[in-house]
PDB file of C-alpha atoms in Angstrom:
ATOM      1  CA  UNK X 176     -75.009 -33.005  44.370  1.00 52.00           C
ATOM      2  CA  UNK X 177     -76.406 -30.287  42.034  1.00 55.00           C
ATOM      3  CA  UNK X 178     -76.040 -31.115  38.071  1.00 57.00           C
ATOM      4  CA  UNK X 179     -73.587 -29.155  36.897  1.00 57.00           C
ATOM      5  CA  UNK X 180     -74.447 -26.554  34.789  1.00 59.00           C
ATOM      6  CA  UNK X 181     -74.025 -26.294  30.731  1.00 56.00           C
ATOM      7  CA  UNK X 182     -71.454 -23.399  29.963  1.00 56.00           C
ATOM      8  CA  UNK X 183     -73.173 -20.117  29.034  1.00 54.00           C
ATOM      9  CA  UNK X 184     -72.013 -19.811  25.636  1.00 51.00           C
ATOM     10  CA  UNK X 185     -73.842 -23.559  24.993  1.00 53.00           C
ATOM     11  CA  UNK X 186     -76.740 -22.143  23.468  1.00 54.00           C
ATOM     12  CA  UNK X 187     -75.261 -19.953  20.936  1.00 52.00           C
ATOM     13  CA  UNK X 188     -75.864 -20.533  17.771  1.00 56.00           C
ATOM     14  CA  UNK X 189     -72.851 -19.800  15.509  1.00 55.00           C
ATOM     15  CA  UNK X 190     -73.589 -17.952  12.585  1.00 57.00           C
ATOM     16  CA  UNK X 191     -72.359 -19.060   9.496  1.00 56.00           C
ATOM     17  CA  UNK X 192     -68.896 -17.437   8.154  1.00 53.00           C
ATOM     18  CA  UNK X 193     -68.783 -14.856   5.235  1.00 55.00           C
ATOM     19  CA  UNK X 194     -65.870 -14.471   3.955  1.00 54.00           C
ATOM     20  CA  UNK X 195     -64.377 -10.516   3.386  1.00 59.00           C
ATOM     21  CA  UNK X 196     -63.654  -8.819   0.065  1.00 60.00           C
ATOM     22  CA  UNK X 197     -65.079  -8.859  -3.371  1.00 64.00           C
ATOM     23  CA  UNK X 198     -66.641 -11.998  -5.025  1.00 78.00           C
ATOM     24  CA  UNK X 199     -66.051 -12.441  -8.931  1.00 72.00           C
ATOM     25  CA  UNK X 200     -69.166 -11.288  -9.942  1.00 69.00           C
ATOM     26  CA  UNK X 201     -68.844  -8.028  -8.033  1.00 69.00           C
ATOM     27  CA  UNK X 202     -65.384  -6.999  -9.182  1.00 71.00           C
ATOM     28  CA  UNK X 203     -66.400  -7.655 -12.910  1.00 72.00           C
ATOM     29  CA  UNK X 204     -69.363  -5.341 -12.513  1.00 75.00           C
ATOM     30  CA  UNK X 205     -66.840  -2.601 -10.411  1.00 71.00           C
ATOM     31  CA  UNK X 206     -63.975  -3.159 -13.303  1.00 69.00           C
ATOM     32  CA  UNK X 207     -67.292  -2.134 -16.032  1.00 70.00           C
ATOM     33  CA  UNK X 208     -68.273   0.597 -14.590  1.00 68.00           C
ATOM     34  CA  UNK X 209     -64.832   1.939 -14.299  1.00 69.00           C
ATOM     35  CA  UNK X 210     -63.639   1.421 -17.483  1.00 63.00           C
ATOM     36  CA  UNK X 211     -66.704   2.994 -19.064  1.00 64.00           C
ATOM     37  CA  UNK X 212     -65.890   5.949 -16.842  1.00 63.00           C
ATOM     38  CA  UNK X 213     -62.919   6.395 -18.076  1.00 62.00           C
ATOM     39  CA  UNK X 214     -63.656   6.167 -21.601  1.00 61.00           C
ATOM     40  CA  UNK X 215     -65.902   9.381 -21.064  1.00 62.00           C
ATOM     41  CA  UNK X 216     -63.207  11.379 -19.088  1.00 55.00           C
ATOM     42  CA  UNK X 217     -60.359  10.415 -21.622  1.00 53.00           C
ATOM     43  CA  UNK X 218     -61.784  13.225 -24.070  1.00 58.00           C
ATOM     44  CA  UNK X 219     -61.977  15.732 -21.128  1.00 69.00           C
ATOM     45  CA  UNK X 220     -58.559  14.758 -20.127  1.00 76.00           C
ATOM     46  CA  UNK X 221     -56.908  15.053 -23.629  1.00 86.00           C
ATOM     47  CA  UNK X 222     -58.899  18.465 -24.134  1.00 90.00           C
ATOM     48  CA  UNK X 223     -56.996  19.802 -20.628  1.00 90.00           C
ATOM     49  CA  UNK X 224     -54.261  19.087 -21.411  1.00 92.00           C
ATOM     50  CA  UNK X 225     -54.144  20.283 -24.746  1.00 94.00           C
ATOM     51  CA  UNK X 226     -54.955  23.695 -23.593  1.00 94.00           C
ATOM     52  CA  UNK X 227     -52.606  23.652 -20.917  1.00 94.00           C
ATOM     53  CA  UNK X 228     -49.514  22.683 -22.844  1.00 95.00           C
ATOM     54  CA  UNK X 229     -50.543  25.739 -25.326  1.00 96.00           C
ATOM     55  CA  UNK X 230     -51.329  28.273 -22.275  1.00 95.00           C
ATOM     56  CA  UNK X 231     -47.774  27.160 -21.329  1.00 95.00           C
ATOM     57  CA  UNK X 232     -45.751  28.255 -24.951  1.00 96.00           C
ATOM     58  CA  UNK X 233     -47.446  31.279 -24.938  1.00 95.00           C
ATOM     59  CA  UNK X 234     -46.936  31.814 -21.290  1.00 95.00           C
ATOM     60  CA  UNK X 235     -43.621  31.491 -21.276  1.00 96.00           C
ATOM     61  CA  UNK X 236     -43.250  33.047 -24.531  1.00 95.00           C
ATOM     62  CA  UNK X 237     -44.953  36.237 -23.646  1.00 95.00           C
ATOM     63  CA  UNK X 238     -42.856  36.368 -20.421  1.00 96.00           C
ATOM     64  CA  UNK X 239     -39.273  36.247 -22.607  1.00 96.00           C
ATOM     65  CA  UNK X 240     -41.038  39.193 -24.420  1.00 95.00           C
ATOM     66  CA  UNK X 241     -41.755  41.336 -21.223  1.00 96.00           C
ATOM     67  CA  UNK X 242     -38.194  40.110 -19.964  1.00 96.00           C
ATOM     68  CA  UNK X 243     -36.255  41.233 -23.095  1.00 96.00           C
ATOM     69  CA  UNK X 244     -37.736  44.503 -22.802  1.00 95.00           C
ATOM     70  CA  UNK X 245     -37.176  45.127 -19.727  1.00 96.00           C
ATOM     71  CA  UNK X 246     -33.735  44.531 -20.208  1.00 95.00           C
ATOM     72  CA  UNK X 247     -33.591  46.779 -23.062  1.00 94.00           C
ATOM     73  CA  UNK X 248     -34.015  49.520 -20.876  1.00 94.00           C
ATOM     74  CA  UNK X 249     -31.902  48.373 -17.864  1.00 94.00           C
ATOM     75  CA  UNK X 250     -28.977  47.464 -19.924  1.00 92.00           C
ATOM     76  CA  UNK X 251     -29.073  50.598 -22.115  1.00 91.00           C
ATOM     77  CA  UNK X 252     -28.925  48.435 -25.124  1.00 91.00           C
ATOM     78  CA  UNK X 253     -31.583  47.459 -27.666  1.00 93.00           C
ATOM     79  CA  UNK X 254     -32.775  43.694 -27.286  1.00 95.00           C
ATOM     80  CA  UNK X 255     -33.686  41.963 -30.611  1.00 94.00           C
ATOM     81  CA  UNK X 256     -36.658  38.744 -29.441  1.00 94.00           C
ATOM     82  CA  UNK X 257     -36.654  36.476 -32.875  1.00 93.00           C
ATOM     83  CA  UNK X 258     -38.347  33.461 -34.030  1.00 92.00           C
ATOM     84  CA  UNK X 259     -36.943  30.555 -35.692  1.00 90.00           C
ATOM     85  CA  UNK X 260     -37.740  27.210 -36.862  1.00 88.00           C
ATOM     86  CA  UNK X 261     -40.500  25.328 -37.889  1.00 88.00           C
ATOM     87  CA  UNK X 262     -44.355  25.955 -37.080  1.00 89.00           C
ATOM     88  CA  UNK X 263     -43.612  21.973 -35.321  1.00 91.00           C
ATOM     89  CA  UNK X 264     -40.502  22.858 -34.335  1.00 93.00           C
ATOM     90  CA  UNK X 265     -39.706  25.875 -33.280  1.00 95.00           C
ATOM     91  CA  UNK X 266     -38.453  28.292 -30.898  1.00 94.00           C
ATOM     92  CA  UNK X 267     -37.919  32.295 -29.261  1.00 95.00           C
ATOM     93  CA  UNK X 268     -35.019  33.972 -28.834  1.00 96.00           C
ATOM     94  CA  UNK X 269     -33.622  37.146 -26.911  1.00 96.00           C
ATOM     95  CA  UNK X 270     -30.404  38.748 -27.903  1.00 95.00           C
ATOM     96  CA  UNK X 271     -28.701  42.444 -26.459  1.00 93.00           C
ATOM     97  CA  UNK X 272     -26.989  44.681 -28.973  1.00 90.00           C
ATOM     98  CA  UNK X 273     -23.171  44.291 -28.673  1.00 83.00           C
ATOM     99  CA  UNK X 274     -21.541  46.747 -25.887  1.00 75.00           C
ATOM    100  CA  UNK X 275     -19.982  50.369 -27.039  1.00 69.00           C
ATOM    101  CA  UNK X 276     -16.516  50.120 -27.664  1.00 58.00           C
ATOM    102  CA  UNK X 277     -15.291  54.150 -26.204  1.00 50.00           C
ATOM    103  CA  UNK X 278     -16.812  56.523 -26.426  1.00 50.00           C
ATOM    104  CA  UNK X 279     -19.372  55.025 -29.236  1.00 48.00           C
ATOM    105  CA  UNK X 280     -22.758  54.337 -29.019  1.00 58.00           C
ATOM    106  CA  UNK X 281     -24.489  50.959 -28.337  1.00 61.00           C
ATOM    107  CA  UNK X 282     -24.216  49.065 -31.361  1.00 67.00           C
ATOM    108  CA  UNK X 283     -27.721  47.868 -33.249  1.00 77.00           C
ATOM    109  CA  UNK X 284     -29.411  44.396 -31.681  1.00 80.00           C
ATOM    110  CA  UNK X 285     -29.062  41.905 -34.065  1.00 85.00           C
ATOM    111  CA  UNK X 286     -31.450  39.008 -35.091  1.00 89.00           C
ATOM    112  CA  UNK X 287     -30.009  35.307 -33.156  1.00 92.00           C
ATOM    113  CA  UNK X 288     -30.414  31.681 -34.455  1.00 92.00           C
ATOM    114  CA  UNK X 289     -32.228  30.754 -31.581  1.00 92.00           C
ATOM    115  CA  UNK X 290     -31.477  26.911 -33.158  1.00 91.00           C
ATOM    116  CA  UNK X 291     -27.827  27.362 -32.103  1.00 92.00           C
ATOM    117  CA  UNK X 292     -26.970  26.995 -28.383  1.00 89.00           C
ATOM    118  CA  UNK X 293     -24.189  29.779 -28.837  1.00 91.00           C
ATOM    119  CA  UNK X 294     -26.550  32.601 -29.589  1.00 93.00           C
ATOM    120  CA  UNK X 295     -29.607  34.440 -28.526  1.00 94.00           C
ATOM    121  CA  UNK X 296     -27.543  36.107 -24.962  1.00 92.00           C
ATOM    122  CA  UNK X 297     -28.072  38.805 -22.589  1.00 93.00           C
ATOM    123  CA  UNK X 298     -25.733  39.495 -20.254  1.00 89.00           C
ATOM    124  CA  UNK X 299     -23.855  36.019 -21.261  1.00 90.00           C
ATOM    125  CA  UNK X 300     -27.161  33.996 -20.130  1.00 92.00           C
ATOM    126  CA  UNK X 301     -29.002  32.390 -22.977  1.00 94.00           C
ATOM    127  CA  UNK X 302     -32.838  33.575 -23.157  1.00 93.00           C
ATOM    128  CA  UNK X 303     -34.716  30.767 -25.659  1.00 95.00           C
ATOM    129  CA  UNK X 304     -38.382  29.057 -25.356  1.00 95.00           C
ATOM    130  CA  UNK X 305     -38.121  26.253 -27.443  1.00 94.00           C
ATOM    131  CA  UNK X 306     -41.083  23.316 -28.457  1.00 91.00           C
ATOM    132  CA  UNK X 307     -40.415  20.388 -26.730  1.00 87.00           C
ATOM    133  CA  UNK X 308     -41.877  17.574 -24.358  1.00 86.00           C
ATOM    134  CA  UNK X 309     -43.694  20.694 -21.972  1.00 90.00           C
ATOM    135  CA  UNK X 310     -45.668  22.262 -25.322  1.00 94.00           C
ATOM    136  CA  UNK X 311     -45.977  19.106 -27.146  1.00 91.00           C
ATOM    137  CA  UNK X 312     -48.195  19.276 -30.391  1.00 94.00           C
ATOM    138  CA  UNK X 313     -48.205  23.024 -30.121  1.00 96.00           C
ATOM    139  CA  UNK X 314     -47.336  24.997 -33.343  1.00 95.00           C
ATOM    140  CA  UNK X 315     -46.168  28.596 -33.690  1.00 94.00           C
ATOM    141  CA  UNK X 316     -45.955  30.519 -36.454  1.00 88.00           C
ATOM    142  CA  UNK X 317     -42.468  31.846 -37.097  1.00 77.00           C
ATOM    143  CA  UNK X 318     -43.127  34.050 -40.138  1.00 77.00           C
ATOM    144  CA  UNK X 319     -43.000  37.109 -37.644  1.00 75.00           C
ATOM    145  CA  UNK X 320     -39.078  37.153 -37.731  1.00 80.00           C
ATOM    146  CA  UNK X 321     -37.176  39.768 -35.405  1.00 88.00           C
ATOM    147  CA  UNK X 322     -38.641  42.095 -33.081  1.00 90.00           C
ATOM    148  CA  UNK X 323     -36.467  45.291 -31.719  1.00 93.00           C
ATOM    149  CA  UNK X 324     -37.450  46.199 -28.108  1.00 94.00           C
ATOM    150  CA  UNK X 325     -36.065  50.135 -28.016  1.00 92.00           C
ATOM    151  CA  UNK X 326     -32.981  51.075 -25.283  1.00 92.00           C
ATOM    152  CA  UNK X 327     -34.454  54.266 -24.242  1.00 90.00           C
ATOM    153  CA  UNK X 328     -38.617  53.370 -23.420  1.00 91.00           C
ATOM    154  CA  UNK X 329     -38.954  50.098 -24.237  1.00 92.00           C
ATOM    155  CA  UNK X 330     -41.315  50.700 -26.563  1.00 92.00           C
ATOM    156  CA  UNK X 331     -41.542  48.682 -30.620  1.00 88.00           C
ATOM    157  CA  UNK X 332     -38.596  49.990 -32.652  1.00 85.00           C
ATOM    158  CA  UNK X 333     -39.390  48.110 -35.708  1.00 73.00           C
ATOM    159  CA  UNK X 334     -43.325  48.350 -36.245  1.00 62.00           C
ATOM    160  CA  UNK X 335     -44.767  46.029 -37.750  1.00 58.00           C
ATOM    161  CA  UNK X 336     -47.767  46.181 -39.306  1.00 50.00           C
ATOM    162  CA  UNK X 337     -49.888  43.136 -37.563  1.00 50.00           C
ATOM    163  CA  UNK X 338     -46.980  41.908 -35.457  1.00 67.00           C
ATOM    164  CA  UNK X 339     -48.665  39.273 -34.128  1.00 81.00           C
ATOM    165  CA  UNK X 340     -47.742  35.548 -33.736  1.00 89.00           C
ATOM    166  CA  UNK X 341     -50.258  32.823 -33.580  1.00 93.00           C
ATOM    167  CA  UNK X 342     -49.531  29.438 -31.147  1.00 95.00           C
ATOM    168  CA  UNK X 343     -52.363  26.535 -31.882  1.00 96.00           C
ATOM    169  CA  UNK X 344     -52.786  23.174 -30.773  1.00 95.00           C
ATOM    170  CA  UNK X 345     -52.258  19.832 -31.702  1.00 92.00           C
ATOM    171  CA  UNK X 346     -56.025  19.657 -32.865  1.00 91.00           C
ATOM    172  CA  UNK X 347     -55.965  23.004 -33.898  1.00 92.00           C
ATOM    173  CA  UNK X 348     -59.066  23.467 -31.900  1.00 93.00           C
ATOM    174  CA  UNK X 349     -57.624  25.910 -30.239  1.00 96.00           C
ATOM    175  CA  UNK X 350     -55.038  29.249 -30.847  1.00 96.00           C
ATOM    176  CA  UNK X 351     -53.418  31.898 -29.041  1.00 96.00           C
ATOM    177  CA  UNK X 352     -51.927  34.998 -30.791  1.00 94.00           C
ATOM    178  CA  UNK X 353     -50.079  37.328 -28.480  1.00 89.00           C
ATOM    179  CA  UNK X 354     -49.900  40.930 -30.169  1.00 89.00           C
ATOM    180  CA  UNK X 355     -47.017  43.363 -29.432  1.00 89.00           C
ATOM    181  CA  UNK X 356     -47.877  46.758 -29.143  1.00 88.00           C
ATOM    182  CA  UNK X 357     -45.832  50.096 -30.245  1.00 88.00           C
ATOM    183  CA  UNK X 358     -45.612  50.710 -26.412  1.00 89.00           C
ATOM    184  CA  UNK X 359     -43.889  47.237 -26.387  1.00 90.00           C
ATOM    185  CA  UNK X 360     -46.938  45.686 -24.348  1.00 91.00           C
ATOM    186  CA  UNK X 361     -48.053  42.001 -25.132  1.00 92.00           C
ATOM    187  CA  UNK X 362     -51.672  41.234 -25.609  1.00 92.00           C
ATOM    188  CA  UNK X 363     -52.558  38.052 -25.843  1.00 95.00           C
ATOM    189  CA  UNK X 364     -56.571  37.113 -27.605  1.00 96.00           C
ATOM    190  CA  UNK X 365     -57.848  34.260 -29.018  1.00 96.00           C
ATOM    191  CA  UNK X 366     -58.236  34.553 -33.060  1.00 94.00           C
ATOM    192  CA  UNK X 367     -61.404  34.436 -34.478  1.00 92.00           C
ATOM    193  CA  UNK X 368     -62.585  30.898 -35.782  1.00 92.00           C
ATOM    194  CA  UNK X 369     -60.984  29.216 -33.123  1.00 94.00           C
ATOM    195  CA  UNK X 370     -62.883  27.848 -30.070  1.00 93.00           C
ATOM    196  CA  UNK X 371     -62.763  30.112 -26.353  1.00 91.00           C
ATOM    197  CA  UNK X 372     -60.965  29.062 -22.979  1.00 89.00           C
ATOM    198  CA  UNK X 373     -59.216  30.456 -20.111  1.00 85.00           C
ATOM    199  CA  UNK X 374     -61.224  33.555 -20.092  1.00 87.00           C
ATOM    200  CA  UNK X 375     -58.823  35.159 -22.634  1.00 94.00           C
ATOM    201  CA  UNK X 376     -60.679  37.560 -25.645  1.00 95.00           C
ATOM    202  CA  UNK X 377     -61.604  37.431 -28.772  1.00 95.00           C
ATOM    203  CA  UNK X 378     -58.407  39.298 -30.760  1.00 91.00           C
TER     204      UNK X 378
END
């Protein structure tokens, strides 16, 4: 009777067993590396955001502007845009001169407390931009006061001599000033002394 034959897996030698996953060593070194990673991006980070939050005011600052006067001429009616506030605390208002009583004219758009939530309508909807958690750290300089968007073209009824209004940041690294035209337009530059970004101009 033949000897009976050793199974075929007899001869394998089992390799030892390495466990998966990180040892001790190696996650100290990967928990270094990140956290000296992220101390050089927390500068870039703060810096983004920074100029985001004061893109955003003046953003949405210089589109109540372009909406007010556009519903200057729609509505027939002169729309006053003023500022109130604080330079920390502050906010934009729109408001529509009252409606003609018979056969009378429009009556003259008035400056709103954009502070009160009963003023600063059009058309019975409240138009404000107001500092808050969105534009946090972002100043704007309220010493500007009313602004008259004319009925008839649109155009600046009250000129102003340099009616312009600055926005900065937190830092004050960086400013915005949007400038309103006679022709009612918005142009919005970057002051001199202050640093560039977002491929806006130098005012």
């Amino acid at each position: 009777m033949a000897p009976a034959r050793p199974p075929a897996f007899a001869h394998v030698r089992m390799r030892p067993h390495r466990g998966y996953g990180f040892t001790l060593v190696e996650l100290l070194i990967t928990v270094t590396v990140l956290a000296v990673l992220m101390a050089l991006a927390a500068p870039s980070f703060s810096d983004f955001f920074e100029k985001a939050r004061l893109r955003g005011a003046v953003d949405d600052i210089v589109a109540l502007m372009n909406r007010a006067r556009a519903e200057a001429v729609k509505r027939d009616r002169n729309v006053a845009v003023s500022l109130g506030g604080t330079s920390a605390a502050w906010c934009v208002g729109a408001n529509a001169a009252a409606d003609p009583g018979a056969n009378a004219m429009a009556g003259a758009a008035v400056a709103c407390d954009c502070t009160n939530g009963g003023q600063c309508l059009i058309g019975g909807e409240r138009l404000v931009v107001a500092a808050g958690d969105r534009f946090r750290g972002v100043s704007l300089d309220t010493t500007a006061g009313t602004l008259v968007f004319d009925r008839k073209l649109g155009t600046l009824q009250n000129i102003v001599v340099g009616a312009a209004i600055t926005a900065s940041s937190e830092s004050g690294r960086y400013a915005l000033q949007f400038q309103v035209q006679p022709l009612g337009h918005v142009r919005v530059c970057i002051p001199a002394g202050n640093a560039s970004f977002g491929g806006y101009p130098s005012c």
